């Protein structure tokens, strides 16, 4: 089935920004999808399946990123990943880290 | 942010003998204590906090690199060190690879931005294969420092 890429602008909500733990959570979830998933900050595009790549974005609280997915489950991937980010990476802003 | 802004030159270690997570983190924190960057009396609590953070999820970020870290109230400015392990450390990284290069960071509780910028700098530089490989091959702390300085001077990153 022919599909077209899905994209959505998301905003980093959690106070600590997209640091190591959220990046790991994001990658873990992104890897569950077959689609190719990327994150963009302005014109910089990185693979959503690499923790190192996500950390290069240096995305602090309030940063807007564009989430892109291309593949058979693109819509599901964008929905789930956007939810993770918009919910501020549940459990992550606990007392530690 | 540059490496020289937060990496303590005197605390860099190569040929790391420790080969499991706890021992490696202890060795790196000890090097910071010896360099007087953390207080001797806070050593244990910093090590325990870093290990507690690891329990939430490994800080192995791929490419054979880990960034163990914590916040600690005794610290007023982000401080870090680098260690190189030739044989590799089992760090439970998401990609399953052993870790050969570690950046340990301790930051003040109220400065999440600095921590994020340090991670951004580390990850951006390590995307360069040559820089990453040379660091892992370093035999002397001085070699590591020289590579970090070269990276600070934009000799690697594209």
PDB file of C-alpha atoms in Angstrom:
ATOM      1  CA  UNK A   1       0.000   0.000   0.000  1.00  0.00           C
ATOM      2  CA  UNK A   2       1.319   3.403  -0.957  1.00  0.00           C
ATOM      3  CA  UNK A   3       1.564   5.747   1.984  1.00  0.00           C
ATOM      4  CA  UNK A   4       2.704   9.312   2.377  1.00  0.00           C
ATOM      5  CA  UNK A   5       4.838  10.679   5.211  1.00  0.00           C
ATOM      6  CA  UNK A   6       3.035  11.979   8.265  1.00  0.00           C
ATOM      7  CA  UNK A   7       4.426  14.921  10.193  1.00  0.00           C
ATOM      8  CA  UNK A   8       3.447  16.828  13.300  1.00  0.00           C
ATOM      9  CA  UNK A   9       4.959  19.689  15.273  1.00  0.00           C
ATOM     10  CA  UNK A  10       5.529  18.759  18.907  1.00  0.00           C
ATOM     11  CA  UNK A  11       6.730  20.793  21.876  1.00  0.00           C
ATOM     12  CA  UNK A  12       9.044  19.482  24.595  1.00  0.00           C
ATOM     13  CA  UNK A  13       7.026  19.747  27.802  1.00  0.00           C
ATOM     14  CA  UNK A  14       9.156  18.286  30.560  1.00  0.00           C
ATOM     15  CA  UNK A  15      11.310  20.622  32.625  1.00  0.00           C
ATOM     16  CA  UNK A  16      14.570  18.771  32.012  1.00  0.00           C
ATOM     17  CA  UNK A  17      14.250  18.732  28.233  1.00  0.00           C
ATOM     18  CA  UNK A  18      15.174  15.914  25.885  1.00  0.00           C
ATOM     19  CA  UNK A  19      18.081  14.512  27.886  1.00  0.00           C
ATOM     20  CA  UNK A  20      19.350  10.952  28.162  1.00  0.00           C
ATOM     21  CA  UNK A  21      16.372   9.276  29.790  1.00  0.00           C
ATOM     22  CA  UNK A  22      13.626  10.797  27.613  1.00  0.00           C
ATOM     23  CA  UNK A  23      15.797  10.119  24.561  1.00  0.00           C
ATOM     24  CA  UNK A  24      16.032   6.473  25.551  1.00  0.00           C
ATOM     25  CA  UNK A  25      12.261   6.278  26.097  1.00  0.00           C
ATOM     26  CA  UNK A  26      11.675   7.887  22.717  1.00  0.00           C
ATOM     27  CA  UNK A  27      14.027   5.500  20.908  1.00  0.00           C
ATOM     28  CA  UNK A  28      12.529   2.473  22.632  1.00  0.00           C
ATOM     29  CA  UNK A  29       9.064   3.440  21.430  1.00  0.00           C
ATOM     30  CA  UNK A  30      10.199   4.509  17.946  1.00  0.00           C
ATOM     31  CA  UNK A  31      11.843   1.122  17.404  1.00  0.00           C
ATOM     32  CA  UNK A  32       8.487  -0.593  17.808  1.00  0.00           C
ATOM     33  CA  UNK A  33       7.361   0.801  14.461  1.00  0.00           C
ATOM     34  CA  UNK A  34       8.287  -0.261  10.988  1.00  0.00           C
ATOM     35  CA  UNK A  35       8.150   3.271   9.622  1.00  0.00           C
ATOM     36  CA  UNK A  36      11.217   5.405   9.247  1.00  0.00           C
ATOM     37  CA  UNK A  37      10.950   8.090  11.914  1.00  0.00           C
ATOM     38  CA  UNK A  38      12.859  11.371  12.067  1.00  0.00           C
ATOM     39  CA  UNK A  39      12.889  14.416  14.318  1.00  0.00           C
ATOM     40  CA  UNK A  40      13.707  17.875  13.018  1.00  0.00           C
ATOM     41  CA  UNK A  41      14.794  20.984  14.861  1.00  0.00           C
ATOM     42  CA  UNK A  42      14.649  23.794  12.336  1.00  0.00           C
ATOM     43  CA  UNK A  43      16.495  22.328   9.362  1.00  0.00           C
ATOM     44  CA  UNK A  44      18.435  19.722  11.318  1.00  0.00           C
ATOM     45  CA  UNK A  45      17.085  16.211  10.870  1.00  0.00           C
ATOM     46  CA  UNK A  46      18.032  13.199  12.977  1.00  0.00           C
ATOM     47  CA  UNK A  47      16.992   9.561  13.104  1.00  0.00           C
ATOM     48  CA  UNK A  48      14.546   8.887  15.934  1.00  0.00           C
ATOM     49  CA  UNK A  49      16.079   5.474  16.595  1.00  0.00           C
ATOM     50  CA  UNK A  50      19.454   6.770  17.812  1.00  0.00           C
ATOM     51  CA  UNK A  51      19.851   8.135  21.341  1.00  0.00           C
ATOM     52  CA  UNK A  52      23.047   9.971  20.393  1.00  0.00           C
ATOM     53  CA  UNK A  53      21.295  11.606  17.439  1.00  0.00           C
ATOM     54  CA  UNK A  54      18.376  12.761  19.593  1.00  0.00           C
ATOM     55  CA  UNK A  55      20.753  14.247  22.168  1.00  0.00           C
ATOM     56  CA  UNK A  56      22.419  16.357  19.470  1.00  0.00           C
ATOM     57  CA  UNK A  57      19.177  18.341  19.218  1.00  0.00           C
ATOM     58  CA  UNK A  58      19.746  19.840  22.674  1.00  0.00           C
ATOM     59  CA  UNK A  59      15.994  20.298  22.955  1.00  0.00           C
ATOM     60  CA  UNK A  60      15.121  22.109  26.182  1.00  0.00           C
ATOM     61  CA  UNK A  61      11.628  22.607  27.607  1.00  0.00           C
ATOM     62  CA  UNK A  62       9.507  24.575  25.143  1.00  0.00           C
ATOM     63  CA  UNK A  63      11.523  23.606  22.070  1.00  0.00           C
ATOM     64  CA  UNK A  64       9.419  22.834  19.019  1.00  0.00           C
ATOM     65  CA  UNK A  65      10.400  19.822  16.957  1.00  0.00           C
ATOM     66  CA  UNK A  66       8.859  18.282  13.885  1.00  0.00           C
ATOM     67  CA  UNK A  67       8.150  14.594  14.083  1.00  0.00           C
ATOM     68  CA  UNK A  68       8.086  12.758  10.760  1.00  0.00           C
ATOM     69  CA  UNK A  69       7.222   9.172   9.968  1.00  0.00           C
ATOM     70  CA  UNK A  70       7.184   7.390   6.650  1.00  0.00           C
ATOM     71  CA  UNK A  71       5.901   3.854   6.305  1.00  0.00           C
ATOM     72  CA  UNK A  72       2.921   1.569   6.783  1.00  0.00           C
ATOM     73  CA  UNK A  73       2.385   2.447  10.461  1.00  0.00           C
ATOM     74  CA  UNK A  74       3.366   6.123  10.195  1.00  0.00           C
ATOM     75  CA  UNK A  75       0.133   7.451  11.672  1.00  0.00           C
ATOM     76  CA  UNK A  76       0.287   5.163  14.713  1.00  0.00           C
ATOM     77  CA  UNK A  77       3.949   6.003  15.246  1.00  0.00           C
ATOM     78  CA  UNK A  78       3.373   9.766  15.127  1.00  0.00           C
ATOM     79  CA  UNK A  79       0.372   9.497  17.439  1.00  0.00           C
ATOM     80  CA  UNK A  80       2.221   7.427  20.035  1.00  0.00           C
ATOM     81  CA  UNK A  81       5.485   9.391  19.958  1.00  0.00           C
ATOM     82  CA  UNK A  82       3.719  12.767  20.031  1.00  0.00           C
ATOM     83  CA  UNK A  83       1.746  11.582  23.037  1.00  0.00           C
ATOM     84  CA  UNK A  84       4.924  10.524  24.846  1.00  0.00           C
ATOM     85  CA  UNK A  85       6.493  13.951  24.305  1.00  0.00           C
ATOM     86  CA  UNK A  86       3.367  16.017  24.952  1.00  0.00           C
ATOM     87  CA  UNK A  87       2.747  14.120  28.183  1.00  0.00           C
ATOM     88  CA  UNK A  88       6.218  15.168  29.307  1.00  0.00           C
ATOM     89  CA  UNK A  89       7.687  11.661  29.329  1.00  0.00           C
ATOM     90  CA  UNK A  90       5.658  10.232  32.201  1.00  0.00           C
ATOM     91  CA  UNK A  91       7.729   8.997  35.132  1.00  0.00           C
ATOM     92  CA  UNK A  92      10.784  10.805  33.929  1.00  0.00           C
ATOM     93  CA  UNK A  93      10.690  14.019  35.941  1.00  0.00           C
ATOM     94  CA  UNK A  94      10.707  12.065  39.159  1.00  0.00           C
ATOM     95  CA  UNK A  95      12.954  13.045  42.025  1.00  0.00           C
ATOM     96  CA  UNK A  96      16.010  11.617  40.353  1.00  0.00           C
ATOM     97  CA  UNK A  97      17.858  12.601  37.173  1.00  0.00           C
TER      98      UNK A  97
ATOM     99  CA  UNK B   1      29.318  24.480  25.444  1.00  0.00           C
ATOM    100  CA  UNK B   2      32.829  23.093  24.991  1.00  0.00           C
ATOM    101  CA  UNK B   3      34.478  20.070  26.568  1.00  0.00           C
ATOM    102  CA  UNK B   4      36.941  22.355  28.308  1.00  0.00           C
ATOM    103  CA  UNK B   5      34.005  24.083  30.025  1.00  0.00           C
ATOM    104  CA  UNK B   6      33.141  21.004  32.058  1.00  0.00           C
ATOM    105  CA  UNK B   7      35.704  18.214  31.662  1.00  0.00           C
ATOM    106  CA  UNK B   8      38.306  18.121  34.423  1.00  0.00           C
ATOM    107  CA  UNK B   9      41.630  17.476  32.732  1.00  0.00           C
ATOM    108  CA  UNK B  10      43.274  15.974  35.829  1.00  0.00           C
ATOM    109  CA  UNK B  11      40.457  13.457  36.290  1.00  0.00           C
ATOM    110  CA  UNK B  12      40.659  11.828  32.841  1.00  0.00           C
ATOM    111  CA  UNK B  13      41.546   8.129  33.010  1.00  0.00           C
ATOM    112  CA  UNK B  14      42.618   5.622  30.357  1.00  0.00           C
ATOM    113  CA  UNK B  15      43.306   1.868  30.552  1.00  0.00           C
ATOM    114  CA  UNK B  16      40.440   1.535  33.001  1.00  0.00           C
ATOM    115  CA  UNK B  17      40.894  -1.689  34.960  1.00  0.00           C
ATOM    116  CA  UNK B  18      37.366  -1.897  36.344  1.00  0.00           C
ATOM    117  CA  UNK B  19      35.055  -3.820  34.031  1.00  0.00           C
ATOM    118  CA  UNK B  20      31.648  -3.645  35.690  1.00  0.00           C
ATOM    119  CA  UNK B  21      29.324  -0.704  36.082  1.00  0.00           C
ATOM    120  CA  UNK B  22      29.654  -0.017  39.810  1.00  0.00           C
ATOM    121  CA  UNK B  23      33.440  -0.283  39.865  1.00  0.00           C
ATOM    122  CA  UNK B  24      33.792   1.932  36.801  1.00  0.00           C
ATOM    123  CA  UNK B  25      31.546   4.634  38.243  1.00  0.00           C
ATOM    124  CA  UNK B  26      33.454   4.456  41.538  1.00  0.00           C
ATOM    125  CA  UNK B  27      36.774   4.820  39.724  1.00  0.00           C
ATOM    126  CA  UNK B  28      35.551   7.838  37.770  1.00  0.00           C
ATOM    127  CA  UNK B  29      34.045   9.554  40.827  1.00  0.00           C
ATOM    128  CA  UNK B  30      37.274   8.855  42.701  1.00  0.00           C
ATOM    129  CA  UNK B  31      39.250  10.604  39.980  1.00  0.00           C
ATOM    130  CA  UNK B  32      37.037  13.672  40.439  1.00  0.00           C
ATOM    131  CA  UNK B  33      37.572  13.538  44.215  1.00  0.00           C
ATOM    132  CA  UNK B  34      41.347  13.271  43.720  1.00  0.00           C
ATOM    133  CA  UNK B  35      41.193  16.304  41.460  1.00  0.00           C
ATOM    134  CA  UNK B  36      39.287  18.098  44.254  1.00  0.00           C
ATOM    135  CA  UNK B  37      36.262  18.631  42.040  1.00  0.00           C
ATOM    136  CA  UNK B  38      33.992  16.774  44.427  1.00  0.00           C
ATOM    137  CA  UNK B  39      34.381  16.536  48.197  1.00  0.00           C
ATOM    138  CA  UNK B  40      35.745  13.312  49.620  1.00  0.00           C
ATOM    139  CA  UNK B  41      32.785  13.184  52.014  1.00  0.00           C
ATOM    140  CA  UNK B  42      30.289  13.346  49.118  1.00  0.00           C
ATOM    141  CA  UNK B  43      31.994  10.593  47.129  1.00  0.00           C
ATOM    142  CA  UNK B  44      29.780   7.746  48.341  1.00  0.00           C
ATOM    143  CA  UNK B  45      26.520   9.616  47.972  1.00  0.00           C
ATOM    144  CA  UNK B  46      27.445  10.741  44.435  1.00  0.00           C
ATOM    145  CA  UNK B  47      28.320   7.172  43.414  1.00  0.00           C
ATOM    146  CA  UNK B  48      25.053   5.862  44.857  1.00  0.00           C
ATOM    147  CA  UNK B  49      23.018   8.576  43.129  1.00  0.00           C
ATOM    148  CA  UNK B  50      24.627   7.760  39.773  1.00  0.00           C
ATOM    149  CA  UNK B  51      23.924   4.044  40.244  1.00  0.00           C
ATOM    150  CA  UNK B  52      20.340   4.806  41.236  1.00  0.00           C
ATOM    151  CA  UNK B  53      19.962   6.786  38.023  1.00  0.00           C
ATOM    152  CA  UNK B  54      21.312   3.818  36.038  1.00  0.00           C
ATOM    153  CA  UNK B  55      18.583   1.635  37.521  1.00  0.00           C
ATOM    154  CA  UNK B  56      15.984   3.820  35.799  1.00  0.00           C
ATOM    155  CA  UNK B  57      17.557   3.043  32.452  1.00  0.00           C
ATOM    156  CA  UNK B  58      21.083   2.674  31.199  1.00  0.00           C
ATOM    157  CA  UNK B  59      22.919   5.827  30.175  1.00  0.00           C
ATOM    158  CA  UNK B  60      24.601   3.822  27.430  1.00  0.00           C
ATOM    159  CA  UNK B  61      23.680   5.999  24.444  1.00  0.00           C
ATOM    160  CA  UNK B  62      25.063   3.783  21.669  1.00  0.00           C
ATOM    161  CA  UNK B  63      28.332   3.717  19.726  1.00  0.00           C
ATOM    162  CA  UNK B  64      30.066   2.189  22.743  1.00  0.00           C
ATOM    163  CA  UNK B  65      29.525   5.350  24.787  1.00  0.00           C
ATOM    164  CA  UNK B  66      27.865   5.927  28.165  1.00  0.00           C
ATOM    165  CA  UNK B  67      27.080   9.139  30.048  1.00  0.00           C
ATOM    166  CA  UNK B  68      26.527   8.166  33.706  1.00  0.00           C
ATOM    167  CA  UNK B  69      25.377  11.243  35.610  1.00  0.00           C
ATOM    168  CA  UNK B  70      23.543  12.723  38.539  1.00  0.00           C
ATOM    169  CA  UNK B  71      22.656  15.973  40.192  1.00  0.00           C
ATOM    170  CA  UNK B  72      24.138  16.658  43.585  1.00  0.00           C
ATOM    171  CA  UNK B  73      23.486  19.516  46.018  1.00  0.00           C
ATOM    172  CA  UNK B  74      27.197  19.797  46.897  1.00  0.00           C
ATOM    173  CA  UNK B  75      28.040  20.858  43.332  1.00  0.00           C
ATOM    174  CA  UNK B  76      27.700  24.460  42.163  1.00  0.00           C
ATOM    175  CA  UNK B  77      29.010  24.063  38.618  1.00  0.00           C
ATOM    176  CA  UNK B  78      28.673  21.210  36.122  1.00  0.00           C
ATOM    177  CA  UNK B  79      31.740  18.989  36.267  1.00  0.00           C
ATOM    178  CA  UNK B  80      32.681  15.909  34.300  1.00  0.00           C
ATOM    179  CA  UNK B  81      35.408  13.491  33.426  1.00  0.00           C
ATOM    180  CA  UNK B  82      36.236  10.957  30.729  1.00  0.00           C
ATOM    181  CA  UNK B  83      37.361   7.347  31.016  1.00  0.00           C
ATOM    182  CA  UNK B  84      38.448   4.877  28.364  1.00  0.00           C
ATOM    183  CA  UNK B  85      38.142   1.124  28.732  1.00  0.00           C
ATOM    184  CA  UNK B  86      39.974  -1.016  26.209  1.00  0.00           C
ATOM    185  CA  UNK B  87      38.202  -4.248  27.136  1.00  0.00           C
ATOM    186  CA  UNK B  88      34.788  -2.635  27.450  1.00  0.00           C
ATOM    187  CA  UNK B  89      32.214  -2.447  30.230  1.00  0.00           C
ATOM    188  CA  UNK B  90      28.847  -4.157  30.244  1.00  0.00           C
ATOM    189  CA  UNK B  91      26.523  -1.183  30.646  1.00  0.00           C
ATOM    190  CA  UNK B  92      23.178  -2.673  29.584  1.00  0.00           C
ATOM    191  CA  UNK B  93      23.035  -0.261  26.669  1.00  0.00           C
ATOM    192  CA  UNK B  94      19.942  -0.314  24.491  1.00  0.00           C
ATOM    193  CA  UNK B  95      22.014  -1.458  21.507  1.00  0.00           C
ATOM    194  CA  UNK B  96      23.579  -4.283  23.542  1.00  0.00           C
ATOM    195  CA  UNK B  97      27.141  -3.109  22.875  1.00  0.00           C
ATOM    196  CA  UNK B  98      29.839  -2.902  25.506  1.00  0.00           C
ATOM    197  CA  UNK B  99      30.916   0.582  26.496  1.00  0.00           C
ATOM    198  CA  UNK B 100      34.476   1.738  25.809  1.00  0.00           C
ATOM    199  CA  UNK B 101      34.097   5.459  26.381  1.00  0.00           C
ATOM    200  CA  UNK B 102      32.455   7.100  29.383  1.00  0.00           C
ATOM    201  CA  UNK B 103      31.594  10.691  30.183  1.00  0.00           C
ATOM    202  CA  UNK B 104      30.604  11.054  33.833  1.00  0.00           C
ATOM    203  CA  UNK B 105      28.713  14.237  34.700  1.00  0.00           C
ATOM    204  CA  UNK B 106      27.746  15.730  38.047  1.00  0.00           C
ATOM    205  CA  UNK B 107      25.594  18.839  37.960  1.00  0.00           C
ATOM    206  CA  UNK B 108      23.983  21.254  40.398  1.00  0.00           C
ATOM    207  CA  UNK B 109      20.310  20.452  41.069  1.00  0.00           C
ATOM    208  CA  UNK B 110      18.939  23.646  39.571  1.00  0.00           C
ATOM    209  CA  UNK B 111      20.717  23.797  36.191  1.00  0.00           C
ATOM    210  CA  UNK B 112      19.029  21.353  33.776  1.00  0.00           C
ATOM    211  CA  UNK B 113      20.052  23.542  30.840  1.00  0.00           C
ATOM    212  CA  UNK B 114      23.769  23.082  31.428  1.00  0.00           C
ATOM    213  CA  UNK B 115      23.398  19.322  31.643  1.00  0.00           C
ATOM    214  CA  UNK B 116      21.424  19.290  28.399  1.00  0.00           C
ATOM    215  CA  UNK B 117      24.037  21.420  26.632  1.00  0.00           C
ATOM    216  CA  UNK B 118      26.830  19.141  27.827  1.00  0.00           C
ATOM    217  CA  UNK B 119      24.959  16.108  26.446  1.00  0.00           C
ATOM    218  CA  UNK B 120      24.360  17.995  23.210  1.00  0.00           C
ATOM    219  CA  UNK B 121      28.058  18.756  22.864  1.00  0.00           C
ATOM    220  CA  UNK B 122      29.163  15.211  23.683  1.00  0.00           C
ATOM    221  CA  UNK B 123      26.690  13.601  21.285  1.00  0.00           C
ATOM    222  CA  UNK B 124      27.366  16.031  18.432  1.00  0.00           C
ATOM    223  CA  UNK B 125      31.103  15.489  18.601  1.00  0.00           C
ATOM    224  CA  UNK B 126      30.783  11.718  18.927  1.00  0.00           C
ATOM    225  CA  UNK B 127      28.808  11.504  15.720  1.00  0.00           C
ATOM    226  CA  UNK B 128      32.161  12.012  14.040  1.00  0.00           C
ATOM    227  CA  UNK B 129      33.540   8.496  13.541  1.00  0.00           C
ATOM    228  CA  UNK B 130      37.161   9.556  13.604  1.00  0.00           C
ATOM    229  CA  UNK B 131      36.836  11.492  16.852  1.00  0.00           C
ATOM    230  CA  UNK B 132      34.925   8.638  18.491  1.00  0.00           C
ATOM    231  CA  UNK B 133      37.467   6.018  17.350  1.00  0.00           C
ATOM    232  CA  UNK B 134      40.511   8.068  18.342  1.00  0.00           C
ATOM    233  CA  UNK B 135      39.071   8.686  21.799  1.00  0.00           C
ATOM    234  CA  UNK B 136      38.481   4.971  22.342  1.00  0.00           C
ATOM    235  CA  UNK B 137      42.042   4.228  21.200  1.00  0.00           C
ATOM    236  CA  UNK B 138      43.599   6.746  23.580  1.00  0.00           C
ATOM    237  CA  UNK B 139      46.268   5.211  25.801  1.00  0.00           C
ATOM    238  CA  UNK B 140      47.060   8.272  27.899  1.00  0.00           C
ATOM    239  CA  UNK B 141      44.848  10.897  29.567  1.00  0.00           C
ATOM    240  CA  UNK B 142      46.870  13.520  27.721  1.00  0.00           C
ATOM    241  CA  UNK B 143      45.791  12.008  24.377  1.00  0.00           C
ATOM    242  CA  UNK B 144      42.144  12.256  25.431  1.00  0.00           C
ATOM    243  CA  UNK B 145      42.572  15.886  26.470  1.00  0.00           C
ATOM    244  CA  UNK B 146      44.254  16.747  23.186  1.00  0.00           C
ATOM    245  CA  UNK B 147      41.374  15.204  21.221  1.00  0.00           C
ATOM    246  CA  UNK B 148      38.830  17.101  23.313  1.00  0.00           C
ATOM    247  CA  UNK B 149      40.697  20.338  22.638  1.00  0.00           C
ATOM    248  CA  UNK B 150      40.773  19.598  18.926  1.00  0.00           C
ATOM    249  CA  UNK B 151      37.033  18.946  19.022  1.00  0.00           C
ATOM    250  CA  UNK B 152      36.518  22.234  20.897  1.00  0.00           C
ATOM    251  CA  UNK B 153      38.379  23.938  18.078  1.00  0.00           C
ATOM    252  CA  UNK B 154      35.976  22.404  15.548  1.00  0.00           C
ATOM    253  CA  UNK B 155      38.521  20.105  14.016  1.00  0.00           C
ATOM    254  CA  UNK B 156      36.088  17.201  13.909  1.00  0.00           C
ATOM    255  CA  UNK B 157      32.446  18.226  13.872  1.00  0.00           C
ATOM    256  CA  UNK B 158      30.928  19.019  10.534  1.00  0.00           C
TER     257      UNK B 158
END
